[in-house]
mmCIF file of C-alpha atoms and ligand atoms in Angstrom:
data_model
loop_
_atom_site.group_PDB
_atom_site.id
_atom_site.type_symbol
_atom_site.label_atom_id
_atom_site.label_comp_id
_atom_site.label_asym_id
_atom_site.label_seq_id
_atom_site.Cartn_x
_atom_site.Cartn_y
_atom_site.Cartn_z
ATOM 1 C CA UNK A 1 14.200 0.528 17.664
ATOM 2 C CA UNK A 2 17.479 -1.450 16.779
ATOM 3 C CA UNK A 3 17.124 -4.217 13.910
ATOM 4 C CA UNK A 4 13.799 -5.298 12.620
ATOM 5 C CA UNK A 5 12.575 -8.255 10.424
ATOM 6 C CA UNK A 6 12.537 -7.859 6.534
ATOM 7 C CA UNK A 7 11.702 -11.187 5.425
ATOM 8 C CA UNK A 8 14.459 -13.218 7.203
ATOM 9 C CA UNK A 9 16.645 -10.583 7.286
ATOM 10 C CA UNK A 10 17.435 -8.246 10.322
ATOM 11 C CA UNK A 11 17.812 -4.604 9.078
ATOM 12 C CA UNK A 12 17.635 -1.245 10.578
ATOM 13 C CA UNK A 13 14.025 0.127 10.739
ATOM 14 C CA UNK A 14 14.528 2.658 7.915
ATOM 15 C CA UNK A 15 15.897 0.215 5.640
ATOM 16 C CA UNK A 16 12.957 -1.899 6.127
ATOM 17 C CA UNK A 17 10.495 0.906 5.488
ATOM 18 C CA UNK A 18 12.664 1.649 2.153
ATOM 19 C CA UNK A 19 12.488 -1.708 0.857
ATOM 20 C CA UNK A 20 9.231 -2.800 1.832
ATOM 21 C CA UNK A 21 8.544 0.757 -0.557
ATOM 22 C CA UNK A 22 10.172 -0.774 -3.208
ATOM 23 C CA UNK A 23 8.414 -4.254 -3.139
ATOM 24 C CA UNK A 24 4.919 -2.582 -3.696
ATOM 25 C CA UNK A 25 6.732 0.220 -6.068
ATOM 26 C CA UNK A 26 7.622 -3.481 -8.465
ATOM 27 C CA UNK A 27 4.782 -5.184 -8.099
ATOM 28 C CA UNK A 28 2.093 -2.063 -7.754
ATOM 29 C CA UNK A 29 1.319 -2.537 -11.643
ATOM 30 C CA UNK A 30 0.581 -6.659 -11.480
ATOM 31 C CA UNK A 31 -0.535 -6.298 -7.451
ATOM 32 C CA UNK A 32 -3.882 -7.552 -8.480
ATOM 33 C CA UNK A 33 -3.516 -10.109 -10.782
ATOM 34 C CA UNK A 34 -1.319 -11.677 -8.270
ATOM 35 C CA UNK A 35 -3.067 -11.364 -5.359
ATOM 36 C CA UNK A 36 -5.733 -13.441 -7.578
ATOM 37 C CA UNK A 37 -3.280 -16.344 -8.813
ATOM 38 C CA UNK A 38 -1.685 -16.518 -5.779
ATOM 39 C CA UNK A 39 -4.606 -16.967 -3.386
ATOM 40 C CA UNK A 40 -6.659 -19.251 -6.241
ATOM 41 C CA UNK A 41 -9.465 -15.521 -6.191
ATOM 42 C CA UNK A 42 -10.265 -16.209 -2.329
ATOM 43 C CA UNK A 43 -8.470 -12.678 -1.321
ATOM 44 C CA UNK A 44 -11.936 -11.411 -2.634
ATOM 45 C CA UNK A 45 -14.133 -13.900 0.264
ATOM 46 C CA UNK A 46 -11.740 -12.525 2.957
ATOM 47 C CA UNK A 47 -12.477 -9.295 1.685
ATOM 48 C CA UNK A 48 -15.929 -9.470 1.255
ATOM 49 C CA UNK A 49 -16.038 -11.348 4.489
ATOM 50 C CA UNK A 50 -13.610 -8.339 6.528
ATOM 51 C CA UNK A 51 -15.934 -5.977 5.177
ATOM 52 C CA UNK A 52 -19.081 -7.821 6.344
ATOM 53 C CA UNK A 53 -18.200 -7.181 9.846
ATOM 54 C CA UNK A 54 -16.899 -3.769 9.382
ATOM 55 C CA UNK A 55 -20.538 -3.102 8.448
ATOM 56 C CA UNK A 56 -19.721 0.825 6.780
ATOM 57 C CA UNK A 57 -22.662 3.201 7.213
ATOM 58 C CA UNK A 58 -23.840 5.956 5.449
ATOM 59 C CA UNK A 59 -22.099 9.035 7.009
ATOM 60 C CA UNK A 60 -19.251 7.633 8.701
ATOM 61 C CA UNK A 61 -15.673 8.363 8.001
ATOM 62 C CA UNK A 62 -13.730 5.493 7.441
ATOM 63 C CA UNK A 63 -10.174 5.048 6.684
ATOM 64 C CA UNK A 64 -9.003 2.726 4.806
ATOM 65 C CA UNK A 65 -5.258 1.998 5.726
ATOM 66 C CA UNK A 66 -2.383 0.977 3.832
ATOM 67 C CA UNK A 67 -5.077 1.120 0.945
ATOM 68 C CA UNK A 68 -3.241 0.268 -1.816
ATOM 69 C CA UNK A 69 -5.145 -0.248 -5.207
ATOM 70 C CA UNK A 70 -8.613 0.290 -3.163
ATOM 71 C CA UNK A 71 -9.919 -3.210 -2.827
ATOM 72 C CA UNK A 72 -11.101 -2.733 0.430
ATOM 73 C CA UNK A 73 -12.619 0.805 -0.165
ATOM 74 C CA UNK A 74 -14.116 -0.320 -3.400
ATOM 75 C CA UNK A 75 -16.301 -2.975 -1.283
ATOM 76 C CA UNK A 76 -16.868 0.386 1.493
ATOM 77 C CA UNK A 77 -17.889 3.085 -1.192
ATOM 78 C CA UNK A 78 -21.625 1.946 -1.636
ATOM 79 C CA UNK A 79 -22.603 2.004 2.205
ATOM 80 C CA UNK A 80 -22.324 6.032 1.648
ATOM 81 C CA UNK A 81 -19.911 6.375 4.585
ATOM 82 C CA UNK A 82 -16.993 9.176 3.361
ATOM 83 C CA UNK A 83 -13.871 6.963 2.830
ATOM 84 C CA UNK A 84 -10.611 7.663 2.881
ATOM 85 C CA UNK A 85 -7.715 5.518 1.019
ATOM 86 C CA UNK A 86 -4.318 6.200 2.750
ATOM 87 C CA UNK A 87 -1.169 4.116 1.957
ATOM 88 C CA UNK A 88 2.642 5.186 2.041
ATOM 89 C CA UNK A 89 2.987 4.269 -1.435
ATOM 90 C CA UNK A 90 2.645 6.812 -4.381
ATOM 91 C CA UNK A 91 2.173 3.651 -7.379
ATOM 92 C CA UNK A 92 -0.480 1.885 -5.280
ATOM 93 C CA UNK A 93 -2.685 5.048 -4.993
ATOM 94 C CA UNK A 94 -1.617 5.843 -8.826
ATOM 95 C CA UNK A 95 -2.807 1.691 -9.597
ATOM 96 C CA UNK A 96 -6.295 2.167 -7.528
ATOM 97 C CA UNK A 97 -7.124 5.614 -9.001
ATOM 98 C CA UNK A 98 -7.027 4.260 -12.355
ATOM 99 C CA UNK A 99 -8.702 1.435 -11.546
ATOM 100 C CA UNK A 100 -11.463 3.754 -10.039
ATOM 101 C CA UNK A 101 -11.596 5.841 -12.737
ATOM 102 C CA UNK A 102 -12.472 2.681 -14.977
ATOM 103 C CA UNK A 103 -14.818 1.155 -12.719
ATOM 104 C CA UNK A 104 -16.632 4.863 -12.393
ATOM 105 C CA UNK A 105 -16.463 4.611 -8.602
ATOM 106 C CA UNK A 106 -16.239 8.084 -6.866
ATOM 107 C CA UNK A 107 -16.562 10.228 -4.008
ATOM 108 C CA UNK A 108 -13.058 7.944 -2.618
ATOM 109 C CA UNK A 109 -10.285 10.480 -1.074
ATOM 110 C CA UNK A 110 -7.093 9.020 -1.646
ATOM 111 C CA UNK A 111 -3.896 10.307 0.606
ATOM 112 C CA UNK A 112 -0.278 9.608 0.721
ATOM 113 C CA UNK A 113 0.445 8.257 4.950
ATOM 114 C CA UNK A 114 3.078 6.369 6.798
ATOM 115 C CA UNK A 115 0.959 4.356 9.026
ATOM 116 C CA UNK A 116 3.511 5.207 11.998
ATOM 117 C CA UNK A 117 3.012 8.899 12.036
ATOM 118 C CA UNK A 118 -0.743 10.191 10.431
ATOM 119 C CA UNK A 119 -1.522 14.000 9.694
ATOM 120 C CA UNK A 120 -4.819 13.608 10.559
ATOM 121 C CA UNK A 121 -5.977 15.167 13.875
ATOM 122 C CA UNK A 122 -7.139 13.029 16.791
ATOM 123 C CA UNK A 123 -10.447 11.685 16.802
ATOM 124 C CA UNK A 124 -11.270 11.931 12.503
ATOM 125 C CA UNK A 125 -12.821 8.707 12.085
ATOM 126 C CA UNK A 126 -15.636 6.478 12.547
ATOM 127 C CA UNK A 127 -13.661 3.180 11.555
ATOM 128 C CA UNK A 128 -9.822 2.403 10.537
ATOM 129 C CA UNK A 129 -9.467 -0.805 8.013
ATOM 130 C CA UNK A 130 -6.156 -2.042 7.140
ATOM 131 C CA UNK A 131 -5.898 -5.342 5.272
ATOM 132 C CA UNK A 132 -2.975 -7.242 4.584
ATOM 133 C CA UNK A 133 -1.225 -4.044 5.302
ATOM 134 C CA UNK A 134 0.307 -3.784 8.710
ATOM 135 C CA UNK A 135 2.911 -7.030 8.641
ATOM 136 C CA UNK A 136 4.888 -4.176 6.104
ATOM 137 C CA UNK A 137 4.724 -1.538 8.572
ATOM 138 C CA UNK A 138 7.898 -0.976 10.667
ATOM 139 C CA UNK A 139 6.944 -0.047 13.565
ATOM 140 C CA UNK A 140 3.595 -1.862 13.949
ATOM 141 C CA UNK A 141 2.733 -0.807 17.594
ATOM 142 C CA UNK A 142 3.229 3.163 16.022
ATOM 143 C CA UNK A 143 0.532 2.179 13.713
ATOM 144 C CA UNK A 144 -1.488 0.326 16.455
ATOM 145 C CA UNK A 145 -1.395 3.860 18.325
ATOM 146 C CA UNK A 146 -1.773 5.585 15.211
ATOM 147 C CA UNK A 147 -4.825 4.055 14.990
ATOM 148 C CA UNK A 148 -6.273 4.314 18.247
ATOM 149 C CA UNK A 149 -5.620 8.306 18.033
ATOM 150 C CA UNK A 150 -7.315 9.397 14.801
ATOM 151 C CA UNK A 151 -10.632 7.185 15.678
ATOM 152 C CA UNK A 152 -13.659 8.760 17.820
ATOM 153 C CA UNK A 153 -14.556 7.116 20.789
ATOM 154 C CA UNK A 154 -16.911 4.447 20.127
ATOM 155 C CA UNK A 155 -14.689 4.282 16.736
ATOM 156 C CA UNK A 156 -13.782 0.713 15.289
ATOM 157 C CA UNK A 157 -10.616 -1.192 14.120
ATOM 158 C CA UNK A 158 -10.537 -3.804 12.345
ATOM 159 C CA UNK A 159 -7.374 -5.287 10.726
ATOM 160 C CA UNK A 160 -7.449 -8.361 8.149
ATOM 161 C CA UNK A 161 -4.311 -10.017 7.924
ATOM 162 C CA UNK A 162 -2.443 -13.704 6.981
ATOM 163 C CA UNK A 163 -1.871 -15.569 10.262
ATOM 164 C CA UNK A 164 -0.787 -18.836 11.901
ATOM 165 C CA UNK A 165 -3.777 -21.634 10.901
ATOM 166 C CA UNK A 166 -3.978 -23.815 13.734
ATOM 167 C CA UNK A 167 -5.237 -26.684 11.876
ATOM 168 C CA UNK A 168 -3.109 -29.851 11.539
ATOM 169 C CA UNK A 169 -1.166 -30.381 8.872
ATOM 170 C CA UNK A 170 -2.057 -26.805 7.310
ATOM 171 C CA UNK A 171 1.469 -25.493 8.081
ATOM 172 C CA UNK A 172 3.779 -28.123 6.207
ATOM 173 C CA UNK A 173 0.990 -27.448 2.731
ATOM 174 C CA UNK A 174 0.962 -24.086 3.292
ATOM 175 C CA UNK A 175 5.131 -23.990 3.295
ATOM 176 C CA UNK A 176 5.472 -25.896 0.714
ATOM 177 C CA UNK A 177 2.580 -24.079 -1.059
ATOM 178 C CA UNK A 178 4.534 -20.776 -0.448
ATOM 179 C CA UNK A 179 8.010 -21.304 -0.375
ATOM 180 C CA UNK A 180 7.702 -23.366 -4.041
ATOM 181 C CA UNK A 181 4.950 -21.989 -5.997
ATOM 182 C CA UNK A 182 4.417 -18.414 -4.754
ATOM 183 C CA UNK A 183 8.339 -16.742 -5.643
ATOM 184 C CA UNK A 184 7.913 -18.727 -9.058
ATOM 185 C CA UNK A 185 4.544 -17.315 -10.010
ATOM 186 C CA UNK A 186 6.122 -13.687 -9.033
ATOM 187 C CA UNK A 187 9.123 -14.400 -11.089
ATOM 188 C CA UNK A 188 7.042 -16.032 -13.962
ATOM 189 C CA UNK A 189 3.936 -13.476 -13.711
ATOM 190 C CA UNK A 190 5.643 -10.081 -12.253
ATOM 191 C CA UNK A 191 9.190 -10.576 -13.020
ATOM 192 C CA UNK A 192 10.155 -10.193 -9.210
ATOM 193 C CA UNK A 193 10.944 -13.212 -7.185
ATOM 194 C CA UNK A 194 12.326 -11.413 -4.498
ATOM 195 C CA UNK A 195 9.403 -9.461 -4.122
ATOM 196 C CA UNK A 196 7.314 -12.277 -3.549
ATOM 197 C CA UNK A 197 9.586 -14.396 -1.079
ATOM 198 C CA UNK A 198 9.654 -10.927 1.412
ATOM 199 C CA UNK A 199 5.867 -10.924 1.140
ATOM 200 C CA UNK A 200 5.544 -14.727 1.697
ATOM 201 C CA UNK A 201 8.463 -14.323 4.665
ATOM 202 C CA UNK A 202 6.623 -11.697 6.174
ATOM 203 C CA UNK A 203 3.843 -13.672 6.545
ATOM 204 C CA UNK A 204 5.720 -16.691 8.716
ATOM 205 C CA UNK A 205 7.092 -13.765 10.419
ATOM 206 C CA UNK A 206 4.067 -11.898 11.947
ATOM 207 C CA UNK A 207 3.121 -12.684 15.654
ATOM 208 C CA UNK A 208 0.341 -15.482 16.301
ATOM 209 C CA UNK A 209 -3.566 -14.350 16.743
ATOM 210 C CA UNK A 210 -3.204 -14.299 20.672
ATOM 211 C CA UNK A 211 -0.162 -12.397 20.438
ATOM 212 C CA UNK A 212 -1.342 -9.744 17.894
ATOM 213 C CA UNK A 213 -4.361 -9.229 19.717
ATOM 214 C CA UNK A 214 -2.134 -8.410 23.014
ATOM 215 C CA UNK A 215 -0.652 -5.606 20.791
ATOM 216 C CA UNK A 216 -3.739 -4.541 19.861
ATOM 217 C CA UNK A 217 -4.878 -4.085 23.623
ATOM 218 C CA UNK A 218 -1.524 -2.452 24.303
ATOM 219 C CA UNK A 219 -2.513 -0.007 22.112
ATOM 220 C CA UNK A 220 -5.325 0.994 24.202
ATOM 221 C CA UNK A 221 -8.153 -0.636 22.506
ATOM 222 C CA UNK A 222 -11.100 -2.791 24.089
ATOM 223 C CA UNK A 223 -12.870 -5.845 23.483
ATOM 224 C CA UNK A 224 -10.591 -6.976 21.378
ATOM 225 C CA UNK A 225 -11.580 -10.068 19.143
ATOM 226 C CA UNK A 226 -10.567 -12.500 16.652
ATOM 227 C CA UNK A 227 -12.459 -14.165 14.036
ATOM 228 C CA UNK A 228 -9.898 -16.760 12.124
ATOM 229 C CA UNK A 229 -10.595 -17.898 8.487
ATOM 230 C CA UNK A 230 -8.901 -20.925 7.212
ATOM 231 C CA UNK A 231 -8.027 -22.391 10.972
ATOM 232 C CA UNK A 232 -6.259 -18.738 11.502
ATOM 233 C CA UNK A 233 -4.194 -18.834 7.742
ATOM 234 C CA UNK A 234 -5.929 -15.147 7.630
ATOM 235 C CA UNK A 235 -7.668 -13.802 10.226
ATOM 236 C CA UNK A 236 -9.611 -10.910 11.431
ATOM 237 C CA UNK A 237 -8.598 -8.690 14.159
ATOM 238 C CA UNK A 238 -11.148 -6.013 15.481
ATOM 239 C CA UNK A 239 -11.302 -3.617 18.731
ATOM 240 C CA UNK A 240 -13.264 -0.597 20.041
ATOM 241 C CA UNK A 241 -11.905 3.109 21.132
ATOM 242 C CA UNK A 242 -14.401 3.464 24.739
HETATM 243 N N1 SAM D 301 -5.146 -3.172 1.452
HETATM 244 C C1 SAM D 301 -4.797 -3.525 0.093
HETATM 245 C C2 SAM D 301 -5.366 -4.874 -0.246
HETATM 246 O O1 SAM D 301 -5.844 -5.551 0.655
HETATM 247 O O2 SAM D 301 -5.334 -5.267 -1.417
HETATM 248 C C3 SAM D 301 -3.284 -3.471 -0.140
HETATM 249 C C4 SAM D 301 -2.457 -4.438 0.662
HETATM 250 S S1 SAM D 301 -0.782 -4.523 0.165
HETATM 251 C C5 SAM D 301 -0.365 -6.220 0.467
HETATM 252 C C6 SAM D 301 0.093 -3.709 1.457
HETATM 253 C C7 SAM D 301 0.101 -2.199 1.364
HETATM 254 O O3 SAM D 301 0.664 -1.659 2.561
HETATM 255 C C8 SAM D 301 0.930 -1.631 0.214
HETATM 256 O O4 SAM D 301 0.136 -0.851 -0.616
HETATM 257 C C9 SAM D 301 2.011 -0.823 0.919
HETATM 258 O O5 SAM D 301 2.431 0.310 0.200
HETATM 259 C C10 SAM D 301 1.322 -0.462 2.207
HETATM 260 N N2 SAM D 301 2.209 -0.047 3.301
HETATM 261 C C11 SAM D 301 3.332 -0.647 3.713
HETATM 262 N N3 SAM D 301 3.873 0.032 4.749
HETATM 263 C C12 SAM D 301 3.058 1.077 5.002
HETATM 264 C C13 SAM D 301 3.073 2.140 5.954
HETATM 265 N N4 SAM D 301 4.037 2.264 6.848
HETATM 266 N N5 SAM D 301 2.061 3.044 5.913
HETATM 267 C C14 SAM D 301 1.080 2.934 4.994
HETATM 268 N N6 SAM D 301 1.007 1.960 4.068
HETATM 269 C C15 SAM D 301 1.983 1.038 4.073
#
């Protein structure tokens, strides 16, 4: 791989995965507090609604990629399937043990995993999740075949992640919305402007639902679908392992 996108910025594909480390290193501590100012609380919907169709069930293995502070395994933990928390990030997992800890959730494995390159063995899980997670990754068709490998056949994939809203007019608010408020909220809030632009210009940066879905399929999954909240503003990839 030559240069790839870190915000607007073309670097080589280690320096991406080194920075992109150091956004979530900054704003691990105040991750969810922003993600609640920033999207007005409706992170928690998508959430609620991504997990909805993942549909967890007791005895299933699930893993929950690019994890960070265990939003999405939080919402998984009741159904009784076994989950496990993986992100590449040591102060993410640090954040959402803590936060389990005080919330007296348990029974949650949490592991330390580039996305790219898994030490699980082929065919561990039930179910991969990864929300708002894999527009960081480097090498995002890795992860795509990462993916694909650990699951069992008949395993699922879903991946919730910000989009392009096809809705009129949508676009200009939302860049407006994101290139004025958003870096001064993470300046004001988290002390880290720059932090916040990169996650806002990763966002304009990641490939269309049709085109994400492709990579998806390329990956080797079927039936691929897309279920688009907010005109496509977030949206809801999922596929099957046959
Ligand atoms: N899934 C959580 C949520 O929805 O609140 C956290 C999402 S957070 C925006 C993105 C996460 O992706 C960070 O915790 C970051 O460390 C992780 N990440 C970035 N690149 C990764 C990689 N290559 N492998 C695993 N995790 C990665």
């Amino acid at each position: 791989m030559d240069k790839v996108s870190f915000g607007y910025e073309e670097v080589p594909p280690e320096e991406k995965t080194r920075r992109v480390r150091g956004v979530f290193s900054n704003v691990a501590s105040r991750y969810d507090l922003m993600n609640d100012l920033m999207s007005g609380g409706m992170h928690r919907l998508w959430k609620n609604q991504f997990v909805r169709r993942v549909k967890p069930r007791r005895g299933e293995a699930i893993l929950d990629m690019a994890g960070g502070t265990g939003d999405i395994a939080f919402r998984m933990v009741g159904s009784g399937a076994q989950i496990t928390v993986a992100d590449i990030n040591r102060e993410m997992l640090d954040v959402g043990i803590e936060r389990a800890r005080r919330q007296g959730i348990e029974g949650l494995v949490w592991a330390e995993e580039n996305a790219e390159a898994l030490t699980f063995v082929d065919q561990t899980f039930d179910a991969y999740t990864i929300a708002f997670g894999i527009r960081n990754v480097t090498d995002i068709p890795a992860a795509l075949r990462e993916a694909h490998r650990v699951l069992r056949i008949g395993g699922r994939f879903f991946c919730l992640e910000f989009s392009t809203s096809t809705w009129p007019g949508f676009r200009e608010l939302y860049d407006s919305y994101s290139h004025n408020i958003v870096p001064r909220v993470g300046r004001a809030v988290a002390g880290d402007e720059d932090s916040y632009r990169y996650l806002i210009e990763s966002i304009r940066r990641f490939p269309d639902m049709p085109t994400f879905a492709g990579m998806i399929e390329k990956a080797g999954f079927a039936r691929v679908s897309v279920e688009p909240i907010l005109g496509g503003a977030v949206a809801i990839h999922s596929g099957w392992k046959i």
